[in-house]
CSV table of C-alpha atoms in Angstrom, one decimal:
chain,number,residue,atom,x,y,z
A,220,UNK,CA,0.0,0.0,0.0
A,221,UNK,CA,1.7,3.6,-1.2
A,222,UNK,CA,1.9,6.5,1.3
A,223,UNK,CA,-0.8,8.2,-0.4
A,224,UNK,CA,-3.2,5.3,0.6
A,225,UNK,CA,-2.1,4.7,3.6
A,226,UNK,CA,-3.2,8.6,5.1
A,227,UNK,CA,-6.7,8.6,2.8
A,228,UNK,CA,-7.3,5.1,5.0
A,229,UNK,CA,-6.8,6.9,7.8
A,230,UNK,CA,-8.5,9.9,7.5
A,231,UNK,CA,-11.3,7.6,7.4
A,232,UNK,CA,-10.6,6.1,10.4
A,233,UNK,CA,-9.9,9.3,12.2
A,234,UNK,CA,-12.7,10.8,14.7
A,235,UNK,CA,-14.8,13.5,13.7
A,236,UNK,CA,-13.8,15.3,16.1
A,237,UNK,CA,-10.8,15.1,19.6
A,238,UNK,CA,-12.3,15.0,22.5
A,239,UNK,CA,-10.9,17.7,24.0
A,240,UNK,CA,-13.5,19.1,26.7
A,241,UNK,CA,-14.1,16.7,29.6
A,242,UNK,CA,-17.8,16.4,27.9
A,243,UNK,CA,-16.7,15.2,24.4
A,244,UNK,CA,-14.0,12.6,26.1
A,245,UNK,CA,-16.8,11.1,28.0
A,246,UNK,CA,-18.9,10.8,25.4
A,247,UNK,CA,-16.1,9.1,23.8
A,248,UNK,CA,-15.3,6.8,26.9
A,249,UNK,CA,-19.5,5.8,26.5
A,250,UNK,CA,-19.4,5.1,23.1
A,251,UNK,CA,-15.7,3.0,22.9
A,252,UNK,CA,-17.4,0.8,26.4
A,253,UNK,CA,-21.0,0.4,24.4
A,254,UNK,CA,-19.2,-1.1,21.5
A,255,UNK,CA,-17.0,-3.4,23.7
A,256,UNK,CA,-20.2,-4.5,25.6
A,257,UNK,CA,-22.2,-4.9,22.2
A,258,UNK,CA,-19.6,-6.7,21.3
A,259,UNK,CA,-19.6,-9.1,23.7
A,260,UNK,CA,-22.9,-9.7,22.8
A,261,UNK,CA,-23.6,-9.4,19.6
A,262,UNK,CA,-20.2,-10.5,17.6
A,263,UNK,CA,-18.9,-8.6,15.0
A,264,UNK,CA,-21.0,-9.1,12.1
A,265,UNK,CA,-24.4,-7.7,14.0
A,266,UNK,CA,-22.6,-5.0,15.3
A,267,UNK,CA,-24.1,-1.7,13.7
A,268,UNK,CA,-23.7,2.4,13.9
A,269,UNK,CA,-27.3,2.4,14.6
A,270,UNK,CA,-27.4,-0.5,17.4
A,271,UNK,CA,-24.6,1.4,19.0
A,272,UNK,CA,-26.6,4.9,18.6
A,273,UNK,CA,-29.2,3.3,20.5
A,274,UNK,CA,-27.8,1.6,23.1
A,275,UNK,CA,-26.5,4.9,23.8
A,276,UNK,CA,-29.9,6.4,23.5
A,277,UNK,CA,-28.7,9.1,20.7
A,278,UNK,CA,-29.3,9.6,17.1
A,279,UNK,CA,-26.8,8.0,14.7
A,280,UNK,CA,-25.9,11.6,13.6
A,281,UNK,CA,-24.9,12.3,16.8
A,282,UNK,CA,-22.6,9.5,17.0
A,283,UNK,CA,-21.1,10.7,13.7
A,284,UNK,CA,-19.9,13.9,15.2
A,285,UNK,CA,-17.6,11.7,17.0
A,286,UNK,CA,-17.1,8.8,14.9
A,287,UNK,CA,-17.4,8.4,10.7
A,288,UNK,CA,-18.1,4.7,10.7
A,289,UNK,CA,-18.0,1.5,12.3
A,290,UNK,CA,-14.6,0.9,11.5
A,291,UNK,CA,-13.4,3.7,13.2
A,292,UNK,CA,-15.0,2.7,16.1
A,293,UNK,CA,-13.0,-0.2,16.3
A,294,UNK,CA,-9.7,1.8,15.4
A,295,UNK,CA,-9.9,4.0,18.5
A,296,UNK,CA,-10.7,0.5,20.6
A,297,UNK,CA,-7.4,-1.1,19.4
A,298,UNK,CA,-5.4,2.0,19.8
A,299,UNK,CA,-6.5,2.0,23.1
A,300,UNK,CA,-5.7,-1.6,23.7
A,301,UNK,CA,-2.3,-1.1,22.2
A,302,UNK,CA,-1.7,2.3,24.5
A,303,UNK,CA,-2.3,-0.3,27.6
A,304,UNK,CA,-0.5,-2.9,26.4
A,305,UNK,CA,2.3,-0.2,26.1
A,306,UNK,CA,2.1,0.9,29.3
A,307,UNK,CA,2.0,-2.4,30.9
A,308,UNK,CA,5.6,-3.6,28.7
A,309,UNK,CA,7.1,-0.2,29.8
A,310,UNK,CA,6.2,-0.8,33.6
A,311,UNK,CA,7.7,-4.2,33.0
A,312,UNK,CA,10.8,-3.3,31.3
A,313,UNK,CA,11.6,-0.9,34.5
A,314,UNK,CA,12.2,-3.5,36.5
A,315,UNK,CA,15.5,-4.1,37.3
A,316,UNK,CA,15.6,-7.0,34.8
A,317,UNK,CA,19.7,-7.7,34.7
A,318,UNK,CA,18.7,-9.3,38.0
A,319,UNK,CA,15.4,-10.8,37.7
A,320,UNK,CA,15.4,-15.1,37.3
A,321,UNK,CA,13.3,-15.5,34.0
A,322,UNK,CA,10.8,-17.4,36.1
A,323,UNK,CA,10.3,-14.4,37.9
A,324,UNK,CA,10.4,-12.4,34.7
A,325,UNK,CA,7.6,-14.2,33.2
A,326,UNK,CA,5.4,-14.5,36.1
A,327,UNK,CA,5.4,-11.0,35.7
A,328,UNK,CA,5.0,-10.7,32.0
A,329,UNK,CA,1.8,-12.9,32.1
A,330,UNK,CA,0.4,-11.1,34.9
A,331,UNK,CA,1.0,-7.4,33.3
A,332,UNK,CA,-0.7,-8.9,29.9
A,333,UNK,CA,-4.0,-11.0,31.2
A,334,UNK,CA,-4.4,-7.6,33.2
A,335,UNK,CA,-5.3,-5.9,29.5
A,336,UNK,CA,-6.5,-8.5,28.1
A,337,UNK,CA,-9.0,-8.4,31.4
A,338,UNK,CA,-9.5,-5.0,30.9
A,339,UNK,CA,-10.7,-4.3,27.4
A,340,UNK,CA,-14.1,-5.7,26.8
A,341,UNK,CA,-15.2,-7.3,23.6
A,342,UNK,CA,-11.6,-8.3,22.9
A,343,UNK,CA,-11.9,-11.7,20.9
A,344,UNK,CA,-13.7,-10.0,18.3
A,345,UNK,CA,-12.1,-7.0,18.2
A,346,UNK,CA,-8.6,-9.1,17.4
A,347,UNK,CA,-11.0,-11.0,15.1
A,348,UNK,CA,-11.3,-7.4,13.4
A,349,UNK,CA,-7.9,-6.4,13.3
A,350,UNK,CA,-7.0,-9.0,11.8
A,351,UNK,CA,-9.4,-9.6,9.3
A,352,UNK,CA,-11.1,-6.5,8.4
A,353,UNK,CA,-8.4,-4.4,5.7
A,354,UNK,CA,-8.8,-0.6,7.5
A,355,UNK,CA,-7.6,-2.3,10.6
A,356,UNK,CA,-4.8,-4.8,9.2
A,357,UNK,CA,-2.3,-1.8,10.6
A,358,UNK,CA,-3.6,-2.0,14.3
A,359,UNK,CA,-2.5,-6.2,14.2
A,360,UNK,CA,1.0,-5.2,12.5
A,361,UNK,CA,1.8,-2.9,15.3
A,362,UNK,CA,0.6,-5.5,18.3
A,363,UNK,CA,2.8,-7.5,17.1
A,364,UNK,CA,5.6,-5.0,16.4
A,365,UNK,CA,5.0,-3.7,19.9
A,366,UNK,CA,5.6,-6.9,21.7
A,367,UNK,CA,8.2,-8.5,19.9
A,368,UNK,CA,10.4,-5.0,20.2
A,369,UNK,CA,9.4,-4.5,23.5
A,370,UNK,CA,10.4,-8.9,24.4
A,371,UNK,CA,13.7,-8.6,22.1
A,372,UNK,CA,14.9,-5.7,24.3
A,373,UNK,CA,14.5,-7.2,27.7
A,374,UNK,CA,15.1,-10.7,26.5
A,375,UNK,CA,18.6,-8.8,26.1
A,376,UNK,CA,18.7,-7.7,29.4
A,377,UNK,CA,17.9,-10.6,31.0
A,378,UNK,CA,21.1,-12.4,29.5
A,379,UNK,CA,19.8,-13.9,26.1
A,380,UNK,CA,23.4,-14.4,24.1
A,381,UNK,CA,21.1,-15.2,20.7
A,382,UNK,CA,22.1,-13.3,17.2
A,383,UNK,CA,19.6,-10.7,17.2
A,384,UNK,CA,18.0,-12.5,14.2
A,385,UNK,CA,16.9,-15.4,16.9
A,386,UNK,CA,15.9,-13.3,19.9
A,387,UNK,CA,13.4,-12.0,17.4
A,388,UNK,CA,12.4,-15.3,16.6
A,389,UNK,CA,12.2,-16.1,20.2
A,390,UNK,CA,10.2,-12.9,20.5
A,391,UNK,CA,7.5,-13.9,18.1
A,392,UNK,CA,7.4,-17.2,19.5
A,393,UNK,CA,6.5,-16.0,22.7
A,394,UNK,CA,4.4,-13.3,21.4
A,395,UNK,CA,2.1,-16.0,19.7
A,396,UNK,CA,1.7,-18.2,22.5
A,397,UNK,CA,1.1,-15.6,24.8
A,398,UNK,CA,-2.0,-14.1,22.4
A,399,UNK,CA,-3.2,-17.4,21.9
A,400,UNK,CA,-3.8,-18.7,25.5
A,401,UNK,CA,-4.9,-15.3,26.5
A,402,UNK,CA,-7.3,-15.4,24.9
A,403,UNK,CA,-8.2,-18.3,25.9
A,404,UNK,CA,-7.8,-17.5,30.0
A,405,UNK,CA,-9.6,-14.6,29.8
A,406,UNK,CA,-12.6,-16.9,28.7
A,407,UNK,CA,-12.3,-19.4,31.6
A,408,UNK,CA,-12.9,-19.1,35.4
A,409,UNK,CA,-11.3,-19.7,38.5
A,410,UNK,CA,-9.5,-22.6,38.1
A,411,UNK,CA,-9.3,-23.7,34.2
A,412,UNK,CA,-8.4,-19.8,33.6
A,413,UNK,CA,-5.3,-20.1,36.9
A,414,UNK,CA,-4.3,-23.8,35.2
A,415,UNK,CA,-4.2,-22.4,31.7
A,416,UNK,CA,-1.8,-19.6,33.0
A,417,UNK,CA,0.1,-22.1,34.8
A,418,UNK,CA,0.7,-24.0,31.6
A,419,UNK,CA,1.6,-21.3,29.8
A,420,UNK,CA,4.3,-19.9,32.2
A,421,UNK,CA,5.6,-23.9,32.1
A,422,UNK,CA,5.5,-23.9,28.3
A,423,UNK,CA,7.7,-20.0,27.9
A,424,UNK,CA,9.9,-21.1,30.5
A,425,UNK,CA,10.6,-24.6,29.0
A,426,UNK,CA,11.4,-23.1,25.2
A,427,UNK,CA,13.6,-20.0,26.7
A,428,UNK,CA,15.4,-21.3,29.5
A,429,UNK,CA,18.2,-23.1,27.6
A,430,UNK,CA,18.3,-19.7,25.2
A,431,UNK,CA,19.8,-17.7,28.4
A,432,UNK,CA,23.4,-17.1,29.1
A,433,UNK,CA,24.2,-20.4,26.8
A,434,UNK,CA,27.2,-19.4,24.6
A,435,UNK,CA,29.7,-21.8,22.8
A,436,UNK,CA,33.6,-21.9,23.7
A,437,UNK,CA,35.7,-18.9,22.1
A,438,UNK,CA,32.0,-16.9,22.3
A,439,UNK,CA,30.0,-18.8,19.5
A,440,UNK,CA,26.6,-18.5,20.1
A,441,UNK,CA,24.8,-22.0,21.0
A,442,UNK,CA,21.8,-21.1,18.3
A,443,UNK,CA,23.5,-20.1,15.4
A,444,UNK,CA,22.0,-17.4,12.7
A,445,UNK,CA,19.9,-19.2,9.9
């Protein structure tokens, strides 16, 4: 997709308007909850600008002055998923991780993560969206750009002696087991959701542990560069 594409598809997503006064960002905080809720129970597919208008109890012209579409609905929903999911790396990757066991590491990395996955209602369709609807293809590219940048760096500081081409490979490796049983924990109670984290934790520490501080004689790196 040229440059020139790439802005008109976002101008499309863009809000009508930034909620600048208190008023207008509530109204945008009522509107971005109604569509995670309606999401929830409606799926995707019968999710509509005018069965969001109502739930809200306004006109659908009304939800236009903040919103063009649908799809830009869900825009503003994945950027804000991706802003927690930031914050929650970045509080992560303050830790003093040079001294942190990786056990302890990823105990904390799944609890920092199944906290936004938690938080953001209607989430398995909205992935669902991001990844299959085009205008949102861009919001999926930069979760995953996010995580892995934000894993290769701290897998780093944690003592990985990997080529930088296999820490990222590490990185997306974790990245996709991690979004795959979240999604699946999040979905499961009490016990089923603590033995499916459990698992998980087992699984990430099983594949990385032999990838830290493991380095040939003379300095070779154990997993050589494909």
């Amino acid at each position: 997709m040229s440059n020139a594409e790439q802005r008109k598809r976002r101008s499309q997503l863009a809000p009508r308007r930034e909620p600048v006064q208190a008023r207008a960002r509530e109204r945008t905080r009522q509107i971005l909850d109604t569509t995670g809720r309606l999401l929830e129970e409606v799926g995707l597919n019968d999710l509509t600008t005018i069965l969001i208008a109502k739930e809200l109890g306004v006109s659908v012209g009304s939800l236009y002055h903040y919103f063009p579409n649908k799809h830009a609905i869900l825009y503003a929903m994945g950027e804000q998923w991706l802003a927690s999911m930031t914050a929650a790396l970045e509080e992560l990757a303050g830790e003093d991780l040079e001294h942190l066991s990786l056990e302890a590491f990823l105990d904390q990395l799944l609890e920092n993560l199944i906290a936004v996955y938690r938080e953001q209602r209607g989430l398995l369709p909205l992935v669902q969206a991001m990844w299959g609807i085009p205008e949102l293809h861009e919001l999926d590219e930069r979760h995953d750009e996010l995580v892995i940048s934000h894993l290769t760096a701290m897998f780093a500081r944690l003592g990985f002696t990997c080529p930088p081409n296999e820490l990222n490979r590490l990185s997306r490796a974790t990245l996709e087991c991690c979004h795959a049983l979240f999604l699946v924990i999040v979905n499961q109670k009490g016990i089923r959701s603590q033995r499916t984290r459990d698992d998980l934790h087992l699984m990430l520490l099983t594949m990385l542990q032999s990838h830290r501080n493991q380095s040939r004689p003379g300095g070779r790196n154990d997993v050589e560069a494909p």
